[in-house]
Coordinates of C-alpha atoms and ligand atoms in Angstrom, one line a residue:
Chain A
M1 CA -1.7 -7.0 178.7
K2 CA -2.5 -3.7 180.6
F3 CA -0.1 -0.9 179.8
D4 CA -0.3 1.8 182.4
K5 CA 1.5 5.1 183.4
E6 CA 3.9 3.2 185.7
L7 CA 5.0 0.8 183.0
L8 CA 5.5 3.6 180.6
E9 CA 7.7 5.4 183.1
H10 CA 9.7 2.2 183.6
V11 CA 10.2 1.8 179.9
A12 CA 11.3 5.4 179.6
H13 CA 13.8 4.8 182.4
L14 CA 15.2 1.8 180.6
S15 CA 15.4 3.8 177.4
K16 CA 17.2 6.6 179.3
I17 CA 14.7 9.2 178.2
K18 CA 12.7 11.7 180.2
L19 CA 9.0 12.2 179.5
T20 CA 6.8 15.2 180.4
D21 CA 3.5 14.7 182.1
K22 CA 1.8 15.7 178.8
E23 CA 3.8 13.0 176.9
I24 CA 2.9 10.4 179.4
E25 CA -0.8 11.2 179.1
E26 CA -0.4 11.0 175.3
F27 CA 1.8 7.9 175.0
T28 CA 0.1 5.6 177.5
P29 CA -3.0 4.9 175.4
Q30 CA -0.8 4.7 172.2
M31 CA 1.4 2.0 173.8
Q32 CA -1.7 0.2 174.9
S33 CA -3.1 0.0 171.4
I34 CA 0.3 -1.0 170.0
L35 CA 0.5 -3.9 172.5
D36 CA -3.1 -4.9 171.8
S37 CA -2.4 -5.0 168.1
A38 CA 0.8 -7.1 168.5
G39 CA -1.0 -9.3 171.1
K40 CA -3.2 -10.7 168.3
I41 CA -0.3 -12.9 167.3
A42 CA -0.7 -14.7 170.6
Q43 CA -4.3 -15.7 169.7
V44 CA -3.1 -17.8 166.7
D45 CA -3.5 -21.5 167.5
T46 CA 0.1 -23.0 167.2
S47 CA -0.6 -26.2 169.1
S48 CA -0.1 -28.3 166.0
V49 CA 3.2 -26.6 165.0
K50 CA 6.4 -28.3 166.1
M51 CA 9.1 -26.1 167.6
G52 CA 12.2 -26.5 165.5
Y53 CA 15.5 -24.8 164.7
S54 CA 15.4 -23.5 161.2
Q55 CA 19.2 -23.8 160.7
T56 CA 21.9 -25.6 162.4
I57 CA 25.7 -26.0 162.0
D58 CA 28.1 -28.5 163.4
F59 CA 30.7 -27.6 166.0
S60 CA 33.5 -28.5 163.7
E61 CA 32.3 -26.0 161.2
L62 CA 32.8 -23.1 163.5
R63 CA 35.4 -20.4 162.9
E64 CA 39.0 -21.2 163.8
D65 CA 40.6 -18.9 166.4
I66 CA 42.8 -16.9 163.9
V67 CA 43.4 -13.2 164.1
K68 CA 42.8 -11.0 161.0
P69 CA 43.7 -7.3 160.7
S70 CA 41.4 -4.8 162.3
L71 CA 40.4 -1.4 161.2
S72 CA 42.8 1.4 161.8
N73 CA 42.0 3.9 164.5
Q74 CA 41.1 6.5 161.8
E75 CA 38.7 4.1 160.1
A76 CA 37.1 3.1 163.4
L77 CA 36.5 6.7 164.3
A78 CA 35.5 7.9 160.8
N79 CA 31.8 8.0 161.6
A80 CA 32.0 9.2 165.2
P81 CA 30.7 12.8 165.6
F82 CA 33.0 13.4 168.6
T83 CA 36.4 11.9 169.3
Q84 CA 39.2 12.6 171.7
A85 CA 42.7 11.2 171.7
G86 CA 41.7 8.1 169.7
Y87 CA 38.5 7.5 171.8
I88 CA 35.0 7.9 170.8
Q89 CA 33.4 10.6 172.8
V90 CA 29.8 10.5 174.1
W91 CA 28.3 13.6 175.7
G92 CA 25.9 13.7 178.6
A93 CA 25.5 12.4 182.1
T94 CA 23.0 9.9 181.0
F95 CA 25.6 7.1 181.0
G96 CA 27.5 8.1 184.1
S97 CA 26.3 8.0 187.7
E98 CA 22.6 7.8 187.2
E99 CA 20.7 7.3 190.5
S100 CA 23.8 7.3 192.6
Chain B
M1 CA 20.1 -14.6 210.8
D2 CA 21.4 -16.7 208.0
T3 CA 23.6 -15.4 205.2
I4 CA 22.8 -16.7 201.7
I5 CA 25.2 -16.0 198.9
G6 CA 25.3 -16.8 195.2
L7 CA 28.3 -15.9 193.2
E8 CA 28.6 -14.9 189.5
I9 CA 32.1 -15.1 188.2
H10 CA 33.1 -13.7 184.8
L11 CA 36.3 -15.1 183.2
Q12 CA 37.9 -13.7 180.1
L13 CA 39.0 -16.5 177.9
K14 CA 42.5 -16.8 176.6
T15 CA 41.9 -16.9 172.9
E16 CA 43.7 -15.2 170.1
S17 CA 40.7 -13.6 168.5
K18 CA 37.4 -12.2 169.7
M19 CA 34.2 -14.1 170.3
F20 CA 32.3 -13.2 167.1
C21 CA 34.9 -11.5 164.9
S22 CA 38.6 -12.0 164.0
C23 CA 40.0 -8.9 165.8
S24 CA 42.7 -9.7 168.3
S25 CA 41.5 -10.2 171.8
Q26 CA 44.9 -9.0 173.2
Y27 CA 43.7 -5.6 174.1
F28 CA 45.8 -5.0 177.2
E29 CA 47.8 -1.7 177.0
K30 CA 47.0 -1.3 173.3
E31 CA 46.2 2.1 171.7
P32 CA 42.4 2.8 172.0
N33 CA 40.1 1.6 169.1
T34 CA 42.9 -0.1 167.2
L35 CA 41.4 -3.6 167.5
T36 CA 37.9 -3.2 166.1
C37 CA 35.9 -4.1 163.0
P38 CA 32.3 -3.5 161.9
K39 CA 31.2 -6.6 164.0
C40 CA 32.7 -5.5 167.4
L41 CA 31.8 -1.8 166.7
G42 CA 28.2 -3.0 166.2
L43 CA 27.8 -1.5 162.7
P44 CA 24.5 -2.3 161.0
G45 CA 24.6 -5.4 158.8
A46 CA 27.7 -7.0 160.4
L47 CA 27.2 -10.8 161.1
P48 CA 28.7 -12.4 164.2
V49 CA 30.7 -15.6 163.6
P50 CA 31.3 -17.7 166.8
N51 CA 34.9 -18.6 167.7
K52 CA 35.3 -22.4 168.1
H53 CA 38.2 -22.2 170.5
A54 CA 36.3 -20.0 172.9
L55 CA 33.4 -22.5 173.0
E56 CA 35.9 -25.3 173.6
L57 CA 37.4 -23.4 176.6
C58 CA 33.9 -22.8 178.0
I59 CA 33.1 -26.5 177.6
L60 CA 36.5 -27.4 179.2
M61 CA 35.5 -25.3 182.3
G62 CA 32.2 -27.1 182.3
L63 CA 33.9 -30.5 182.2
A64 CA 36.3 -29.6 184.9
T65 CA 33.4 -28.6 187.2
N66 CA 31.3 -31.7 186.5
C67 CA 28.7 -29.9 184.4
T68 CA 26.4 -31.4 181.9
I69 CA 27.2 -30.0 178.4
A70 CA 24.4 -29.0 176.2
K71 CA 23.9 -30.8 172.9
H72 CA 23.0 -27.6 171.1
I73 CA 24.4 -24.1 171.6
K74 CA 21.9 -21.3 171.3
F75 CA 22.8 -17.6 171.7
D76 CA 20.4 -14.9 172.8
R77 CA 20.4 -11.1 172.7
K78 CA 20.5 -9.3 176.1
H79 CA 19.4 -5.7 175.6
Y80 CA 20.4 -2.7 177.5
F81 CA 21.3 0.8 176.6
Y82 CA 24.9 2.0 177.4
P83 CA 27.8 3.2 175.3
D84 CA 29.9 0.2 176.2
L85 CA 27.5 -1.9 174.2
P86 CA 27.6 -0.7 170.6
K87 CA 24.9 -3.0 169.2
G88 CA 22.4 -2.1 171.9
Y89 CA 22.5 -5.7 173.1
Q90 CA 25.1 -8.2 174.3
I91 CA 25.2 -11.6 172.7
S92 CA 24.8 -14.0 175.6
Q93 CA 22.9 -17.2 176.5
Y94 CA 19.7 -17.0 178.4
D95 CA 17.5 -20.1 178.8
E96 CA 19.9 -22.7 177.4
P97 CA 23.4 -22.2 178.8
L98 CA 26.2 -24.3 177.4
C99 CA 27.1 -26.0 180.8
N100 CA 24.6 -26.9 183.5
N101 CA 24.5 -28.3 187.1
G102 CA 28.2 -28.6 188.1
T103 CA 30.0 -28.9 191.4
V104 CA 33.2 -27.5 192.9
N105 CA 34.6 -28.7 196.2
I106 CA 36.3 -26.3 198.5
K107 CA 38.2 -27.1 201.7
L108 CA 37.1 -25.1 204.7
P109 CA 39.6 -24.1 207.4
D110 CA 38.3 -26.7 209.8
G111 CA 39.5 -29.4 207.3
S112 CA 35.9 -30.3 206.1
T113 CA 34.9 -30.2 202.5
S114 CA 32.0 -28.1 201.2
T115 CA 30.5 -28.6 197.8
V116 CA 29.4 -25.4 195.9
L117 CA 26.7 -26.1 193.3
I118 CA 27.1 -24.5 189.9
E119 CA 23.8 -23.7 188.3
R120 CA 25.2 -22.8 184.9
I121 CA 28.2 -21.6 182.8
H122 CA 27.4 -19.7 179.7
Q123 CA 29.3 -18.0 176.9
E124 CA 29.0 -14.3 176.1
E125 CA 31.1 -11.4 175.0
D126 CA 32.8 -8.6 176.9
V127 CA 31.8 -4.9 176.5
A128 CA 33.9 -1.8 175.7
K129 CA 35.9 0.1 178.2
T130 CA 34.5 3.5 179.3
F131 CA 35.9 6.4 181.1
H132 CA 33.6 9.0 182.6
L133 CA 35.0 12.5 182.6
K134 CA 34.0 16.2 183.0
D135 CA 34.8 19.0 180.5
G136 CA 37.4 21.3 182.1
T137 CA 35.9 24.6 181.0
T138 CA 32.1 23.9 180.7
G139 CA 31.8 21.2 183.4
A140 CA 29.8 19.1 180.9
D141 CA 29.8 15.3 181.5
Y142 CA 31.1 13.0 178.8
T143 CA 32.3 9.5 178.3
L144 CA 35.3 8.2 176.3
V145 CA 34.9 4.8 174.8
D146 CA 37.5 2.3 173.7
Y147 CA 36.1 -0.7 171.8
N148 CA 39.2 -2.9 171.9
K149 CA 37.7 -5.0 174.7
S150 CA 34.3 -5.1 173.0
G151 CA 33.6 -8.7 171.9
V152 CA 36.4 -10.4 173.9
P153 CA 35.2 -13.9 174.8
L154 CA 33.7 -14.1 178.3
I155 CA 32.2 -16.9 180.3
E156 CA 29.9 -16.5 183.3
I157 CA 29.9 -19.1 186.0
V158 CA 26.8 -18.8 188.2
T159 CA 26.4 -20.7 191.5
K160 CA 23.2 -21.6 193.2
P161 CA 22.5 -19.6 196.4
C162 CA 24.3 -22.2 198.4
I163 CA 27.2 -20.3 199.9
K164 CA 26.9 -19.6 203.6
S165 CA 29.6 -17.2 204.4
A166 CA 32.0 -14.5 203.1
Q167 CA 34.9 -16.8 203.7
E168 CA 33.3 -19.7 201.8
A169 CA 32.7 -17.3 198.9
K170 CA 36.4 -16.3 198.9
L171 CA 37.5 -19.9 199.0
Y172 CA 35.2 -20.7 196.1
A173 CA 36.5 -17.8 194.0
T174 CA 40.0 -18.9 194.7
K175 CA 39.2 -22.4 193.6
I176 CA 37.6 -21.2 190.3
R177 CA 40.7 -19.1 189.6
Q178 CA 42.9 -22.1 190.4
I179 CA 40.9 -24.4 188.1
A180 CA 40.9 -21.8 185.3
R181 CA 44.6 -21.4 185.5
Y182 CA 45.3 -25.1 185.6
L183 CA 43.2 -25.5 182.5
G184 CA 44.9 -22.5 180.9
I185 CA 41.6 -21.1 179.8
S186 CA 42.1 -17.7 181.5
D187 CA 44.8 -15.9 183.3
A188 CA 42.0 -15.0 185.8
D189 CA 43.8 -11.9 187.1
M190 CA 41.2 -9.8 189.0
E191 CA 43.4 -6.7 189.0
K192 CA 43.4 -6.8 185.2
G193 CA 39.7 -7.4 185.0
Q194 CA 40.2 -10.9 183.5
M195 CA 38.1 -12.3 186.4
R196 CA 35.2 -10.5 188.0
C197 CA 33.2 -11.7 191.0
E198 CA 29.7 -10.4 191.7
P199 CA 28.1 -11.8 194.8
N200 CA 24.3 -11.8 195.4
I201 CA 23.7 -11.6 199.1
S202 CA 20.6 -11.8 201.3
I203 CA 20.1 -12.3 205.0
Q204 CA 17.1 -14.3 206.2
E205 CA 15.8 -15.2 209.7
T206 CA 16.9 -18.6 210.7
G207 CA 14.1 -21.1 210.5
K208 CA 11.9 -18.9 208.5
W209 CA 13.1 -20.0 205.0
Q210 CA 14.0 -23.1 203.2
M211 CA 15.7 -24.2 200.0
V212 CA 13.3 -25.7 197.4
D213 CA 14.9 -26.7 194.1
N214 CA 17.8 -24.5 195.0
K215 CA 15.6 -21.5 195.4
I216 CA 15.0 -19.6 198.6
K217 CA 11.4 -19.9 199.7
P218 CA 9.7 -18.4 202.8
I219 CA 8.2 -20.6 205.4
G220 CA 4.6 -19.6 206.5
D221 CA 3.9 -15.9 206.1
Y222 CA 7.6 -14.9 206.5
K223 CA 8.5 -12.3 203.9
L224 CA 11.9 -12.8 202.3
N225 CA 14.4 -10.0 202.5
P226 CA 15.6 -8.8 199.1
K227 CA 19.1 -9.4 197.9
T228 CA 21.8 -7.0 196.8
E229 CA 24.4 -7.6 194.1
V230 CA 27.9 -6.2 194.6
K231 CA 30.0 -5.1 191.6
N232 CA 33.5 -3.6 191.1
I233 CA 35.3 -6.1 193.3
G234 CA 38.9 -6.0 192.3
S235 CA 40.6 -8.8 194.2
I236 CA 39.9 -12.2 195.8
S237 CA 40.3 -10.7 199.3
A238 CA 37.8 -8.0 198.5
V239 CA 35.2 -10.7 197.7
E240 CA 35.3 -11.6 201.4
K241 CA 35.4 -8.0 202.7
A242 CA 32.6 -6.8 200.4
I243 CA 30.3 -9.6 201.6
E244 CA 31.1 -9.0 205.2
Y245 CA 30.4 -5.3 204.8
E246 CA 27.1 -6.0 203.0
V247 CA 25.9 -8.5 205.6
K248 CA 26.6 -6.0 208.4
R249 CA 25.0 -3.2 206.5
M250 CA 21.8 -5.2 205.9
T251 CA 21.7 -6.5 209.5
D252 CA 22.2 -2.9 210.9
D253 CA 19.5 -1.6 208.6
L254 CA 17.0 -4.3 209.6
Q255 CA 17.7 -3.6 213.3
A256 CA 17.2 0.1 212.8
G257 CA 13.8 -0.7 211.3
K258 CA 14.7 0.2 207.8
K259 CA 13.2 -1.7 204.8
L260 CA 15.8 -3.4 202.6
T261 CA 15.4 -3.0 198.8
Q262 CA 16.8 -5.0 195.9
Q263 CA 19.7 -3.1 194.5
T264 CA 23.1 -3.2 192.9
R265 CA 25.9 -1.8 194.9
G266 CA 29.6 -1.0 194.1
W267 CA 32.5 -2.0 196.2
N268 CA 34.7 1.0 197.1
A269 CA 38.1 -0.6 198.0
E270 CA 39.6 2.6 199.3
K271 CA 36.8 3.3 201.8
G272 CA 36.1 -0.4 202.4
I273 CA 32.4 0.1 201.8
T274 CA 29.7 -0.7 199.3
E275 CA 27.8 2.2 197.6
F276 CA 24.4 2.3 196.0
Q277 CA 24.5 2.1 192.2
R278 CA 21.1 1.3 190.9
S279 CA 17.9 -0.6 191.7
K280 CA 18.3 -3.9 190.0
E281 CA 16.8 -4.5 186.6
S282 CA 14.9 -7.7 186.2
A283 CA 15.4 -10.3 183.5
E284 CA 12.3 -9.1 181.6
D285 CA 13.9 -5.6 181.3
Y286 CA 16.7 -7.2 179.2
R287 CA 14.2 -8.3 176.6
Y288 CA 16.1 -11.5 175.9
F289 CA 15.4 -13.2 172.6
R290 CA 17.2 -15.7 170.4
E291 CA 20.1 -14.2 168.4
P292 CA 18.8 -14.7 164.8
D293 CA 22.2 -14.1 163.2
I294 CA 23.8 -17.2 164.7
P295 CA 22.5 -20.7 163.8
I296 CA 22.1 -23.3 166.4
I297 CA 25.4 -25.2 166.9
N298 CA 25.3 -29.0 167.2
V299 CA 27.6 -30.4 169.8
S300 CA 28.3 -34.1 169.3
D301 CA 29.7 -36.7 171.7
Q302 CA 32.8 -36.8 169.5
D303 CA 33.2 -33.0 169.9
I304 CA 33.1 -33.4 173.7
A305 CA 35.5 -36.3 173.5
N306 CA 37.9 -34.2 171.5
I307 CA 37.7 -31.4 174.0
S308 CA 38.2 -33.7 176.9
T309 CA 41.6 -34.6 175.7
K310 CA 42.7 -31.1 176.8
L311 CA 41.6 -31.7 180.4
V312 CA 44.6 -31.8 182.8
E313 CA 44.9 -33.3 186.3
L314 CA 43.1 -30.8 188.5
P315 CA 44.1 -29.7 191.9
D316 CA 41.7 -32.0 193.8
A317 CA 42.9 -35.1 191.9
K318 CA 46.5 -34.0 192.4
A319 CA 46.0 -33.5 196.1
E320 CA 44.5 -36.9 196.5
R321 CA 47.4 -38.5 194.6
Y322 CA 50.0 -36.6 196.6
K323 CA 48.4 -37.8 199.8
N324 CA 48.0 -41.5 198.7
D325 CA 51.1 -42.0 196.7
F326 CA 53.6 -39.8 198.6
G327 CA 52.0 -39.5 202.1
L328 CA 52.5 -35.8 202.1
Q329 CA 51.0 -33.6 204.8
D330 CA 47.9 -31.5 204.0
Y331 CA 49.8 -28.2 204.3
D332 CA 52.5 -29.3 201.9
I333 CA 49.8 -30.6 199.5
E334 CA 48.0 -27.3 199.6
V335 CA 51.2 -25.3 198.8
L336 CA 52.3 -27.7 196.1
T337 CA 49.0 -27.8 194.3
A338 CA 48.3 -24.1 194.6
S339 CA 49.3 -23.6 191.0
R340 CA 50.0 -25.8 188.1
D341 CA 53.5 -24.4 187.8
I342 CA 54.4 -25.3 191.3
A343 CA 52.9 -28.8 190.9
E344 CA 54.8 -29.4 187.7
Y345 CA 58.0 -28.1 189.3
F346 CA 57.5 -30.5 192.2
E347 CA 56.6 -33.5 190.0
K348 CA 59.6 -32.9 187.7
A349 CA 62.0 -32.7 190.7
F350 CA 60.4 -35.8 192.2
D351 CA 60.7 -37.8 189.0
L352 CA 64.4 -37.2 188.9
S353 CA 65.2 -37.6 192.6
G354 CA 62.6 -40.3 193.6
D355 CA 62.2 -38.7 197.0
A356 CA 58.8 -36.9 197.3
K357 CA 59.1 -35.9 200.9
S358 CA 62.5 -34.2 200.7
T359 CA 61.5 -32.5 197.5
A360 CA 58.3 -31.3 199.1
N361 CA 60.2 -30.0 202.1
W362 CA 62.7 -28.1 200.0
I363 CA 59.9 -26.4 198.0
T364 CA 57.5 -25.6 200.8
G365 CA 60.3 -24.5 203.0
I366 CA 63.3 -22.6 201.7
I367 CA 62.2 -22.1 198.1
F368 CA 58.7 -20.8 199.1
S369 CA 60.0 -18.4 201.7
H370 CA 62.4 -17.1 198.9
L371 CA 59.4 -16.7 196.5
N372 CA 57.3 -14.9 199.1
K373 CA 60.2 -12.6 200.2
N374 CA 60.9 -11.5 196.7
G375 CA 57.4 -11.6 195.3
I376 CA 58.4 -13.9 192.4
E377 CA 57.0 -17.1 190.8
I378 CA 58.4 -20.6 191.0
N379 CA 59.6 -20.4 187.3
D380 CA 61.6 -17.3 188.1
V381 CA 64.0 -19.0 190.6
S382 CA 67.5 -19.8 189.5
I383 CA 67.2 -23.4 190.9
K384 CA 65.5 -25.6 188.4
P385 CA 63.8 -28.9 189.2
E386 CA 66.8 -30.7 187.8
D387 CA 69.1 -28.9 190.3
L388 CA 66.8 -29.6 193.2
A389 CA 66.8 -33.3 192.3
I390 CA 70.6 -33.4 192.2
L391 CA 70.7 -31.7 195.6
T392 CA 68.2 -34.1 197.1
K393 CA 70.0 -37.1 195.8
S394 CA 73.4 -35.8 197.1
V395 CA 71.9 -35.6 200.6
N396 CA 70.3 -39.1 200.3
T397 CA 73.6 -40.7 199.1
K398 CA 75.3 -38.8 202.0
A399 CA 77.6 -37.0 199.6
I400 CA 76.8 -33.8 201.5
T401 CA 74.9 -33.1 204.8
T402 CA 71.4 -31.6 205.0
N403 CA 72.9 -28.5 206.5
K404 CA 75.4 -28.1 203.7
A405 CA 72.6 -28.7 201.1
K406 CA 70.6 -25.9 202.8
E407 CA 73.5 -23.6 202.6
I408 CA 74.0 -24.4 198.9
L409 CA 70.3 -23.9 198.2
L410 CA 70.2 -20.5 200.0
N411 CA 73.3 -19.4 198.2
C412 CA 72.1 -20.4 194.8
L413 CA 68.6 -18.8 195.3
S414 CA 70.2 -15.5 196.3
N415 CA 72.1 -15.7 193.0
D416 CA 69.7 -14.6 190.3
K417 CA 71.7 -16.2 187.5
S418 CA 71.6 -19.8 186.5
V419 CA 73.5 -22.0 188.8
D420 CA 75.7 -25.1 188.4
I421 CA 74.5 -27.1 191.3
S422 CA 76.9 -30.1 190.6
S423 CA 79.9 -28.0 190.9
E424 CA 78.6 -26.4 194.1
I425 CA 78.1 -29.8 195.6
E426 CA 81.6 -30.9 194.4
K427 CA 83.1 -27.8 196.1
A428 CA 81.2 -28.6 199.3
Q429 CA 82.5 -32.2 199.2
S430 CA 86.1 -31.2 198.6
S431 CA 86.0 -28.7 201.4
A432 CA 84.4 -31.4 203.6
V433 CA 87.3 -33.7 202.8
S434 CA 89.9 -31.1 203.5
D435 CA 88.2 -30.4 206.7
D436 CA 88.7 -34.0 207.8
G437 CA 91.6 -32.9 210.0
A438 CA 89.5 -30.3 211.7
L439 CA 86.8 -32.9 212.2
L440 CA 89.3 -35.2 213.8
N441 CA 90.4 -32.4 216.2
M442 CA 86.7 -31.9 217.2
V443 CA 86.3 -35.6 217.9
K444 CA 89.4 -35.5 220.1
Q445 CA 88.2 -32.4 221.8
A446 CA 84.8 -34.0 222.5
L447 CA 86.5 -37.2 223.9
S448 CA 88.8 -35.2 226.3
E449 CA 85.9 -33.1 227.5
N450 CA 83.7 -36.1 228.2
E451 CA 85.9 -38.5 230.1
K452 CA 82.9 -40.1 231.9
A453 CA 81.2 -41.0 228.6
V454 CA 84.5 -42.4 227.3
T455 CA 84.8 -44.6 230.5
D456 CA 81.2 -45.7 230.1
Y457 CA 81.7 -46.6 226.5
K458 CA 84.8 -48.6 227.2
S459 CA 83.0 -50.5 230.0
G460 CA 80.4 -51.7 227.4
K461 CA 77.7 -48.9 227.6
T462 CA 78.1 -48.3 223.8
A463 CA 74.8 -46.4 223.6
V464 CA 76.6 -43.4 225.0
I465 CA 78.1 -43.0 221.5
G466 CA 75.0 -41.0 220.6
F467 CA 75.8 -38.4 223.3
L468 CA 79.3 -38.1 222.0
V469 CA 78.1 -37.7 218.4
G470 CA 75.9 -34.9 219.7
A471 CA 78.9 -33.2 221.4
V472 CA 80.9 -33.2 218.1
M473 CA 77.9 -32.0 216.1
K474 CA 77.7 -29.1 218.6
L475 CA 81.4 -28.3 218.1
S476 CA 80.9 -28.4 214.3
K477 CA 77.9 -26.1 214.6
G478 CA 75.9 -28.8 212.9
N479 CA 78.0 -28.8 209.8
A480 CA 79.6 -32.3 210.2
D481 CA 78.1 -35.5 208.8
P482 CA 76.8 -37.4 211.9
N483 CA 77.6 -40.8 210.3
K484 CA 81.2 -39.8 209.6
V485 CA 81.5 -38.4 213.2
K486 CA 80.3 -41.7 214.6
D487 CA 82.8 -43.6 212.5
L488 CA 85.6 -41.4 213.6
L489 CA 84.5 -41.6 217.3
E490 CA 84.4 -45.4 217.1
K491 CA 87.8 -45.5 215.5
E492 CA 89.3 -43.3 218.2
L493 CA 87.6 -45.1 221.1
G494 CA 88.8 -48.4 219.7
K495 CA 92.4 -47.4 219.9
Ligands
ZN1 ZN1 36.1 -7.0 165.6

């Protein structure tokens, strides 16, 4: 698979990160070599290997719909660097009105 | 130009606990982040455990819409990056949805039936609730996240691109809501976000495209116009409005020589327009792959049979039965089957009175106008099905007149408290008896005012009695029992 500048920019967009021109120059061949390396798996002949599910369970074994206690608000927020009025706070416009 | 619409409908399932953990799914109006655990917060190492009841409800919807149910349930991870999704992926189903190839019939205003083809129904989980704000002093953007909704069971019902108009889309969404509520699998309230409709819309030149295997294909060298997806639709009526707006926008753009692009737009209910949100991400961008933390779940015929026992008579079957067994009119049938509560009210009242037509008339007439006027539901009215049955029977046995029954019904409805219909009827009867003297006076008055009719009657033209009954009824302002009037008239004339 060919990995070019446009594809790198698309992946950066999906990852919500901005890359400089220098980084794009630098990362494009790196990504290409990562893909080439991973692509070797596709060359393995699997024609004789049957597709199967390693592990299955029966429908009747599934969890019953019963509520158990949740974490307290303090516990839930314990590891959040920023909080406000019981909410977890995330800074930045990245997640708001991008492209609009 | 042809309009081609596919509809994706999300329904929140009515379960006690979440899809993959045991936190309560009753998040409405709860304090933020009080219904979470390591699983629905997406903490590393937490294992998802599927909720049996949620899957049962998804299968129930599949059975109710004539889908084929898969023999194995496989979950996949759908990746995207957003704070409402703590794991960095949503557990969903990609290439092997639980339910496939269903149908839903909708009735068009011209009386014809249209069949909407369902491509798939799959099980997934809801995301957290986010609020986008700006810092008051620095102006910095930030987002507040409440994970209570994260992991609430969700099903997605996807149609094939077979819907031809905004109106059809609205009728289909209404039907899905009706079926979901009949089954009790979801409250499906769009205002509360329990049901979300996302139409995919494209316009194509008539004769330049065709449907091949339920996919839109160009004919010759015609280039298909891209589709738009509309989100943030908050009501059933907005489904129709948003599609109408979008079709007009795309048509206008094309006529102005602009190139259409594939995009996601948001419905702005206040302005009545759709607004650009983002260029659509494609399936590859979600990097779907099998959820390795959940084993494949076997679904046996016995499992399906067990779930089938929870199916109820659905609106289409009810409508058919009301037509064939009771001979009710289409309009009455539509009103009576609109919700399961109304249908059950009707059926209970009918079982006790044995008179379907009168029962239907009372409900679709006086009771319904009372519901609409006061914005209440059928189970809120003071008249219970038992009361209505007593009233209907009292009219049929001629204990009271239809007009009197109407008066009692209106009276009782305007009384919020529970009513004693039997005592109301007794009161009406006793006042009717005590009014016998008044009725006799009216009969005498009618006879003296219509001497010609009296002469005719006495000379053998007895059919004139109908005219005299009418005269008395007019004097009584419709309150008298016409049969009683006729008896009294005959007695007087026979003297
Ligand atoms: Zn949880």
